[in-house]
CSV table of C-alpha atoms in Angstrom, one decimal:
chain,number,residue,atom,x,y,z
A,1,UNK,CA,79.2,120.5,147.5
A,2,UNK,CA,79.7,124.1,150.6
A,3,UNK,CA,83.0,124.3,148.3
A,4,UNK,CA,82.0,123.8,144.9
A,5,UNK,CA,79.0,126.7,145.7
A,6,UNK,CA,81.9,128.9,147.0
A,7,UNK,CA,83.2,129.4,144.3
A,8,UNK,CA,80.2,130.9,141.7
A,9,UNK,CA,80.9,134.7,142.0
A,10,UNK,CA,77.3,136.4,141.3
A,11,UNK,CA,78.8,140.3,139.3
A,12,UNK,CA,76.6,143.2,141.4
A,13,UNK,CA,76.6,144.4,137.0
A,14,UNK,CA,77.6,145.5,134.3
A,15,UNK,CA,80.6,146.8,134.9
A,16,UNK,CA,82.3,143.8,136.7
A,17,UNK,CA,82.0,142.2,133.6
A,18,UNK,CA,85.5,143.3,131.2
A,19,UNK,CA,85.2,144.0,127.5
A,20,UNK,CA,86.9,141.9,124.9
A,21,UNK,CA,87.8,144.3,122.6
A,22,UNK,CA,89.9,145.3,120.9
A,23,UNK,CA,92.0,141.4,121.5
A,24,UNK,CA,88.9,139.1,121.1
A,25,UNK,CA,85.5,138.8,121.4
A,26,UNK,CA,84.9,135.8,124.0
A,27,UNK,CA,84.9,137.7,127.7
A,28,UNK,CA,84.6,134.1,130.1
A,29,UNK,CA,84.3,134.9,133.6
A,30,UNK,CA,82.7,131.7,134.2
A,31,UNK,CA,85.8,129.6,133.3
A,32,UNK,CA,84.1,127.0,131.7
A,33,UNK,CA,86.0,127.1,128.3
A,34,UNK,CA,89.8,126.0,127.2
A,35,UNK,CA,92.6,127.9,125.2
A,36,UNK,CA,91.6,126.2,122.1
A,37,UNK,CA,87.5,126.8,122.0
A,38,UNK,CA,88.2,130.6,123.2
A,39,UNK,CA,90.8,130.7,120.1
A,40,UNK,CA,88.1,129.2,117.3
A,41,UNK,CA,85.1,131.3,119.0
A,42,UNK,CA,87.6,134.9,118.5
A,43,UNK,CA,87.8,133.2,115.5
A,44,UNK,CA,84.6,132.7,114.2
A,45,UNK,CA,83.7,136.3,114.9
A,46,UNK,CA,86.7,137.8,114.0
A,47,UNK,CA,85.7,136.5,110.7
A,48,UNK,CA,81.9,137.3,110.4
A,49,UNK,CA,83.4,141.1,111.5
A,50,UNK,CA,85.6,140.8,108.5
A,51,UNK,CA,83.4,139.8,106.2
A,52,UNK,CA,80.1,142.0,107.1
A,53,UNK,CA,81.2,143.9,109.6
A,54,UNK,CA,78.7,143.1,112.0
A,55,UNK,CA,80.4,142.2,116.2
A,56,UNK,CA,79.5,138.9,118.2
A,57,UNK,CA,80.6,139.3,121.9
A,58,UNK,CA,80.5,135.6,123.7
A,59,UNK,CA,80.2,135.9,127.3
A,60,UNK,CA,80.3,133.4,129.9
A,61,UNK,CA,79.2,134.7,134.2
A,62,UNK,CA,78.8,132.4,137.6
A,63,UNK,CA,75.6,134.3,137.6
A,64,UNK,CA,73.8,137.8,138.0
A,65,UNK,CA,71.4,139.9,139.3
A,66,UNK,CA,67.9,139.9,138.2
A,67,UNK,CA,67.5,138.1,135.0
A,68,UNK,CA,69.3,136.9,132.5
A,69,UNK,CA,67.2,138.3,129.5
A,70,UNK,CA,68.1,142.3,131.5
A,71,UNK,CA,71.5,141.7,132.1
A,72,UNK,CA,72.1,141.1,128.8
A,73,UNK,CA,70.0,143.7,127.5
A,74,UNK,CA,72.0,145.9,129.8
A,75,UNK,CA,75.4,144.4,128.9
A,76,UNK,CA,74.8,144.4,125.7
A,77,UNK,CA,74.3,149.0,125.5
A,78,UNK,CA,76.6,149.3,128.6
A,79,UNK,CA,79.1,148.6,125.8
A,80,UNK,CA,77.8,149.1,122.4
A,81,UNK,CA,78.0,145.7,120.3
A,82,UNK,CA,77.4,146.6,117.0
A,83,UNK,CA,78.4,149.7,115.0
A,84,UNK,CA,76.1,152.9,115.8
A,85,UNK,CA,75.4,153.7,112.4
A,86,UNK,CA,73.7,150.3,111.9
A,87,UNK,CA,73.1,148.5,115.3
A,88,UNK,CA,73.6,145.2,113.8
A,89,UNK,CA,75.6,143.6,117.2
A,90,UNK,CA,75.0,140.5,118.8
A,91,UNK,CA,75.1,138.9,122.7
A,92,UNK,CA,75.8,135.4,123.3
A,93,UNK,CA,75.4,135.2,127.2
A,94,UNK,CA,75.5,131.8,129.0
A,95,UNK,CA,74.2,132.5,132.6
A,96,UNK,CA,76.0,128.8,134.6
A,97,UNK,CA,74.2,129.4,138.1
A,98,UNK,CA,70.7,129.7,136.4
A,99,UNK,CA,71.1,127.5,133.6
A,100,UNK,CA,70.2,130.3,131.0
A,101,UNK,CA,70.8,131.6,127.6
A,102,UNK,CA,70.4,134.3,126.1
A,103,UNK,CA,71.2,135.8,122.7
A,104,UNK,CA,71.0,139.3,122.1
A,105,UNK,CA,70.2,141.5,118.8
A,106,UNK,CA,70.5,145.3,118.6
A,107,UNK,CA,67.7,146.4,116.5
A,108,UNK,CA,69.3,147.0,113.3
A,109,UNK,CA,69.6,142.8,112.9
A,110,UNK,CA,66.1,142.0,114.4
A,111,UNK,CA,65.2,140.9,111.0
A,112,UNK,CA,68.0,138.8,109.9
A,113,UNK,CA,68.4,136.7,113.3
A,114,UNK,CA,64.8,136.0,114.0
A,115,UNK,CA,63.6,135.6,117.3
A,116,UNK,CA,61.9,132.2,115.9
A,117,UNK,CA,65.0,131.0,114.5
A,118,UNK,CA,67.0,131.6,117.3
A,119,UNK,CA,64.8,130.2,119.3
A,120,UNK,CA,64.6,127.1,116.9
A,121,UNK,CA,68.5,127.3,116.2
A,122,UNK,CA,69.1,127.4,120.4
A,123,UNK,CA,66.9,123.9,120.9
A,124,UNK,CA,68.7,122.1,118.3
A,125,UNK,CA,71.6,123.2,118.1
A,126,UNK,CA,72.8,124.5,121.2
A,127,UNK,CA,71.5,123.0,124.4
A,128,UNK,CA,71.5,119.2,123.7
A,129,UNK,CA,75.4,120.0,124.5
A,130,UNK,CA,74.2,122.0,127.1
A,131,UNK,CA,72.8,119.0,128.9
A,132,UNK,CA,75.0,116.9,128.7
A,133,UNK,CA,77.7,119.4,130.1
A,134,UNK,CA,79.3,120.6,126.5
A,135,UNK,CA,78.7,123.8,127.2
A,136,UNK,CA,82.0,124.8,125.2
A,137,UNK,CA,81.2,122.8,121.5
A,138,UNK,CA,76.8,123.8,122.4
A,139,UNK,CA,79.4,127.4,121.6
A,140,UNK,CA,80.9,127.0,118.7
A,141,UNK,CA,78.0,124.7,117.6
A,142,UNK,CA,75.6,128.5,118.2
A,143,UNK,CA,78.2,130.5,116.6
A,144,UNK,CA,79.4,128.6,113.6
A,145,UNK,CA,75.0,128.3,113.1
A,146,UNK,CA,74.4,132.4,113.6
A,147,UNK,CA,77.7,133.0,111.2
A,148,UNK,CA,75.7,130.9,108.3
A,149,UNK,CA,72.3,132.4,108.7
A,150,UNK,CA,74.2,135.2,108.1
A,151,UNK,CA,76.7,134.7,105.8
A,152,UNK,CA,73.3,132.5,103.9
A,153,UNK,CA,71.5,135.7,102.9
A,154,UNK,CA,72.2,135.7,98.8
A,155,UNK,CA,74.4,138.5,97.3
A,156,UNK,CA,74.4,137.8,93.4
A,157,UNK,CA,74.0,133.7,91.0
A,158,UNK,CA,74.6,133.1,88.2
A,159,UNK,CA,72.8,130.6,86.3
A,160,UNK,CA,72.4,130.1,81.9
A,161,UNK,CA,69.6,132.0,80.8
A,162,UNK,CA,66.7,129.1,79.6
A,163,UNK,CA,66.1,128.8,75.9
A,164,UNK,CA,65.9,132.5,73.4
A,165,UNK,CA,68.0,134.9,72.7
A,166,UNK,CA,69.0,138.1,74.9
A,167,UNK,CA,69.3,141.5,72.8
A,168,UNK,CA,71.6,143.9,73.0
A,169,UNK,CA,67.9,146.8,73.7
A,170,UNK,CA,67.3,143.7,76.6
A,171,UNK,CA,64.9,142.1,74.3
A,172,UNK,CA,63.6,137.9,74.2
A,173,UNK,CA,63.3,136.5,70.6
A,174,UNK,CA,63.7,132.9,69.4
A,175,UNK,CA,66.8,131.9,68.9
A,176,UNK,CA,68.8,133.3,65.7
A,177,UNK,CA,66.2,134.9,64.9
A,178,UNK,CA,66.4,138.2,62.8
A,179,UNK,CA,65.1,141.5,64.4
A,180,UNK,CA,62.5,142.1,62.0
A,181,UNK,CA,60.6,138.8,61.4
A,182,UNK,CA,61.0,136.7,64.2
A,183,UNK,CA,60.9,134.0,62.3
A,184,UNK,CA,64.2,134.6,59.6
A,185,UNK,CA,66.7,133.8,60.6
A,186,UNK,CA,69.3,137.2,61.7
A,187,UNK,CA,72.9,138.0,62.1
A,188,UNK,CA,73.9,137.0,65.5
A,189,UNK,CA,74.2,140.9,68.0
A,190,UNK,CA,76.5,141.0,70.1
A,191,UNK,CA,76.6,143.2,73.2
A,192,UNK,CA,79.5,145.8,73.7
A,193,UNK,CA,83.5,144.2,74.4
A,194,UNK,CA,84.5,146.4,77.7
A,195,UNK,CA,88.3,146.4,79.4
A,196,UNK,CA,87.5,145.2,82.9
A,197,UNK,CA,90.7,147.4,85.0
A,198,UNK,CA,92.0,146.3,87.4
A,199,UNK,CA,90.6,146.1,90.6
A,200,UNK,CA,92.1,147.7,94.1
A,201,UNK,CA,93.0,145.7,97.1
A,202,UNK,CA,90.1,145.5,99.0
A,203,UNK,CA,90.0,143.5,101.9
A,204,UNK,CA,88.6,140.1,101.7
A,205,UNK,CA,84.6,140.5,102.1
A,206,UNK,CA,80.9,139.0,101.5
A,207,UNK,CA,78.6,141.3,99.3
A,208,UNK,CA,75.5,142.2,101.5
A,209,UNK,CA,72.0,142.3,101.3
A,210,UNK,CA,72.3,145.4,99.6
A,211,UNK,CA,75.1,144.9,96.9
A,212,UNK,CA,77.7,146.6,98.2
A,213,UNK,CA,80.9,145.9,100.0
A,214,UNK,CA,80.5,145.4,103.3
A,215,UNK,CA,84.4,145.5,105.6
A,216,UNK,CA,87.2,147.9,105.6
A,217,UNK,CA,88.5,149.1,102.1
A,218,UNK,CA,91.6,149.2,101.3
A,219,UNK,CA,93.2,151.3,99.1
A,220,UNK,CA,96.7,150.3,97.4
A,221,UNK,CA,99.3,152.7,99.7
A,222,UNK,CA,96.9,154.7,100.4
A,223,UNK,CA,95.7,153.2,103.9
A,224,UNK,CA,91.6,153.6,104.7
A,225,UNK,CA,90.0,155.7,102.0
A,226,UNK,CA,88.2,159.1,103.6
A,227,UNK,CA,84.3,159.2,102.3
A,228,UNK,CA,84.5,160.2,98.4
A,229,UNK,CA,87.4,157.4,97.8
A,230,UNK,CA,85.2,154.5,99.6
A,231,UNK,CA,81.9,155.6,97.6
A,232,UNK,CA,84.1,155.2,95.0
A,233,UNK,CA,85.8,152.0,94.8
A,234,UNK,CA,81.7,151.0,95.6
A,235,UNK,CA,80.7,152.0,92.3
A,236,UNK,CA,83.5,151.1,90.8
A,237,UNK,CA,82.5,146.9,92.9
A,238,UNK,CA,78.5,147.6,91.9
A,239,UNK,CA,79.8,148.4,88.4
A,240,UNK,CA,81.4,145.1,88.0
A,241,UNK,CA,78.6,143.0,88.6
A,242,UNK,CA,77.2,143.9,86.0
A,243,UNK,CA,80.3,142.6,83.3
A,244,UNK,CA,80.6,139.2,82.6
A,245,UNK,CA,84.3,138.3,82.7
A,246,UNK,CA,83.0,135.0,81.5
A,247,UNK,CA,83.7,136.1,78.1
A,248,UNK,CA,86.5,137.4,76.0
A,249,UNK,CA,86.7,140.0,75.8
A,250,UNK,CA,84.8,141.2,78.4
A,251,UNK,CA,80.9,142.2,78.0
A,252,UNK,CA,78.1,144.4,79.4
A,253,UNK,CA,75.7,142.4,81.0
A,254,UNK,CA,72.1,143.6,79.6
A,255,UNK,CA,68.8,144.5,82.4
A,256,UNK,CA,66.2,142.7,82.1
A,257,UNK,CA,62.5,144.2,82.5
A,258,UNK,CA,59.7,143.2,85.2
A,259,UNK,CA,58.1,140.9,82.9
A,260,UNK,CA,60.9,139.1,81.6
A,261,UNK,CA,63.3,139.1,84.9
A,262,UNK,CA,60.2,137.0,86.6
A,263,UNK,CA,60.7,134.0,84.0
A,264,UNK,CA,64.4,133.6,86.7
A,265,UNK,CA,63.1,133.8,90.4
A,266,UNK,CA,61.3,131.2,92.2
A,267,UNK,CA,58.4,131.4,94.3
A,268,UNK,CA,59.2,132.9,97.1
A,269,UNK,CA,61.7,135.6,95.6
A,270,UNK,CA,58.3,136.7,93.2
A,271,UNK,CA,56.2,137.3,96.5
A,272,UNK,CA,59.3,139.0,97.9
A,273,UNK,CA,59.0,141.1,95.0
A,274,UNK,CA,55.4,141.2,95.3
A,275,UNK,CA,55.5,142.5,98.4
A,276,UNK,CA,58.6,145.2,97.7
A,277,UNK,CA,60.1,143.4,101.2
A,278,UNK,CA,63.4,142.8,98.1
A,279,UNK,CA,64.2,143.8,94.3
A,280,UNK,CA,65.8,141.4,92.1
A,281,UNK,CA,67.6,142.6,89.4
A,282,UNK,CA,68.2,139.9,86.1
A,283,UNK,CA,71.2,140.8,84.2
A,284,UNK,CA,72.4,138.5,81.4
A,285,UNK,CA,74.8,138.1,78.9
A,286,UNK,CA,74.0,139.0,75.0
A,287,UNK,CA,77.3,136.8,74.2
A,288,UNK,CA,76.9,133.5,76.8
A,289,UNK,CA,73.6,133.4,77.6
A,290,UNK,CA,74.8,133.5,81.3
A,291,UNK,CA,72.1,134.7,83.4
A,292,UNK,CA,73.2,137.1,86.7
A,293,UNK,CA,70.4,137.6,89.6
A,294,UNK,CA,71.3,140.7,92.0
A,295,UNK,CA,69.4,141.3,95.6
A,296,UNK,CA,68.3,144.1,96.7
A,297,UNK,CA,67.3,144.7,100.1
A,298,UNK,CA,64.8,146.7,101.3
A,299,UNK,CA,65.5,147.5,104.5
A,300,UNK,CA,62.0,149.9,105.9
A,301,UNK,CA,59.8,147.2,104.1
A,302,UNK,CA,58.3,145.9,107.7
A,303,UNK,CA,59.2,142.4,106.7
A,304,UNK,CA,62.1,140.0,108.2
A,305,UNK,CA,63.0,136.9,107.4
A,306,UNK,CA,60.9,134.1,107.8
A,307,UNK,CA,62.6,130.9,110.2
A,308,UNK,CA,61.0,128.6,108.0
A,309,UNK,CA,61.5,129.7,104.7
A,310,UNK,CA,63.9,131.5,104.7
A,311,UNK,CA,62.1,134.8,102.4
A,312,UNK,CA,61.6,137.8,103.0
A,313,UNK,CA,58.1,137.3,103.4
A,314,UNK,CA,57.7,137.0,107.4
A,315,UNK,CA,55.7,139.8,109.0
A,316,UNK,CA,54.1,140.2,113.3
A,317,UNK,CA,52.6,141.9,115.3
A,318,UNK,CA,52.4,142.0,118.4
A,319,UNK,CA,50.9,142.8,122.0
A,320,UNK,CA,52.2,143.6,125.8
A,321,UNK,CA,51.3,141.3,128.3
A,322,UNK,CA,53.0,142.5,131.3
A,323,UNK,CA,54.2,146.5,131.0
A,324,UNK,CA,57.6,147.3,132.2
A,325,UNK,CA,57.9,149.3,136.0
A,326,UNK,CA,60.9,150.0,138.2
A,327,UNK,CA,60.4,146.7,139.7
A,328,UNK,CA,60.5,144.4,137.1
A,329,UNK,CA,60.5,144.3,133.3
A,330,UNK,CA,57.5,143.0,131.4
A,331,UNK,CA,56.2,141.0,128.7
A,332,UNK,CA,55.6,141.1,125.4
A,333,UNK,CA,54.1,138.5,123.0
A,334,UNK,CA,54.7,138.1,119.2
A,335,UNK,CA,53.3,136.8,116.2
A,336,UNK,CA,55.4,136.5,113.3
A,337,UNK,CA,52.9,135.3,110.5
A,338,UNK,CA,55.1,134.5,106.6
A,339,UNK,CA,53.4,136.0,104.1
A,340,UNK,CA,54.9,132.6,101.7
A,341,UNK,CA,54.6,129.5,103.1
A,342,UNK,CA,52.1,130.7,105.8
A,343,UNK,CA,53.8,129.8,109.2
A,344,UNK,CA,52.6,131.1,112.1
A,345,UNK,CA,54.9,130.7,115.2
A,346,UNK,CA,53.6,133.1,118.5
A,347,UNK,CA,56.9,133.7,121.2
A,348,UNK,CA,57.2,135.7,124.5
A,349,UNK,CA,59.9,138.6,124.5
A,350,UNK,CA,61.1,139.4,128.2
A,351,UNK,CA,61.6,143.6,127.7
A,352,UNK,CA,63.9,144.9,130.6
A,353,UNK,CA,62.7,146.8,133.5
A,354,UNK,CA,62.8,150.6,134.1
A,355,UNK,CA,65.1,152.9,135.1
A,356,UNK,CA,64.8,155.2,137.7
A,357,UNK,CA,65.9,158.5,137.4
A,358,UNK,CA,68.9,160.1,140.0
A,359,UNK,CA,69.9,163.0,140.8
A,360,UNK,CA,71.4,165.8,138.1
A,361,UNK,CA,74.7,165.0,140.0
A,362,UNK,CA,74.2,161.4,138.5
A,363,UNK,CA,71.6,161.6,135.9
A,364,UNK,CA,74.7,161.3,133.9
A,365,UNK,CA,77.0,158.3,135.1
A,366,UNK,CA,73.6,156.7,135.3
A,367,UNK,CA,72.0,157.1,132.1
A,368,UNK,CA,75.4,156.1,130.4
A,369,UNK,CA,75.9,152.8,132.5
A,370,UNK,CA,72.3,151.4,129.3
A,371,UNK,CA,72.8,153.7,126.8
A,372,UNK,CA,74.9,152.9,124.6
A,373,UNK,CA,78.9,151.9,125.6
A,374,UNK,CA,81.2,151.8,122.7
A,375,UNK,CA,84.3,154.2,123.1
A,376,UNK,CA,85.9,152.5,126.3
A,377,UNK,CA,84.9,149.2,125.8
A,378,UNK,CA,86.9,149.1,122.1
A,379,UNK,CA,83.1,147.8,120.2
A,380,UNK,CA,81.6,150.6,117.8
A,381,UNK,CA,78.6,152.4,119.7
A,382,UNK,CA,75.4,149.7,119.1
A,383,UNK,CA,72.2,149.6,120.8
A,384,UNK,CA,69.7,146.6,121.6
A,385,UNK,CA,65.8,146.9,122.6
A,386,UNK,CA,65.4,143.4,123.4
A,387,UNK,CA,65.6,141.5,120.4
A,388,UNK,CA,66.8,137.8,120.6
A,389,UNK,CA,66.0,134.5,122.4
A,390,UNK,CA,67.2,132.5,125.2
A,391,UNK,CA,66.5,129.0,126.7
A,392,UNK,CA,67.0,126.7,129.5
A,393,UNK,CA,69.2,123.2,129.8
């Protein structure tokens, strides 16, 4: 037993952890992962980065000084996980010596990965496997759940419109009705056929909640596009989403007004619109009567995604229980309330201890060890304010 204990290595600081970038996303300092599992985790993280532009790092260590939560926040900011512009990074940290899991989130992704959802996911998918000493399986299950949750945010859907005929001016009348007399059959109104140009090459990505493609956009033969070319491709992408490709020739789809588009939304979506956390746009093809619902996320609405009903209808209030000092971290009680399904959930979030100021000669290097890293770490320069959730096993 003594020999085994001597093998446990406690890292002294975040600088002792080697960044996995740019070759991968996993640092297995605790040596608990086989090659196949590490390759799978790298593939999952790379797929998330390619599809959503989200940086997700997985780290295992034997032990850390202080609390795992404090260490997770410091390591996240030291590496600068996530893009500096969006702060949508995620760190999955496993501390074997303290039997503790921490999932740290960047400030820009806390609404998409709320602490309540992370805690529920850990209890369901990760902790039971850890208790059975299946640490590789628990990490894979957790990363798969996070990737699926982030990829499930609806971008658009296509469905057949309810009975009626949607005309070129966006109005709806009984099927086959005339323009002047709703009860008199009239000629069919046709939407204008359009020619859809072949798309430039776009690296395989999914739409984000704002309807714009995320990830790298590449122009054929031109390498990475400049800002002007990238904006042009995004505008072109959005125009194509408003064209019905089912009809031949293709037709422009028509936007419905607020009254008519509500008929295509479910109760949760209508609640999101009432709270102004999401704006839905419903398009109709006057030819085949297919509808397409586009989701435009309002990033600064003050509402997050409910971990129970998955609608962006959850608000949160917080109060400080223990203030952070130079000697210890703090505790904040957070209460989340969903305006749609009425779920109320309270949990405690731990904040990092304060960093003592240093002399003028060392202040620059000391502050940089906690602030967003990026650069030499290979990550994008993102930051975390302590969001996320943790679990013990």
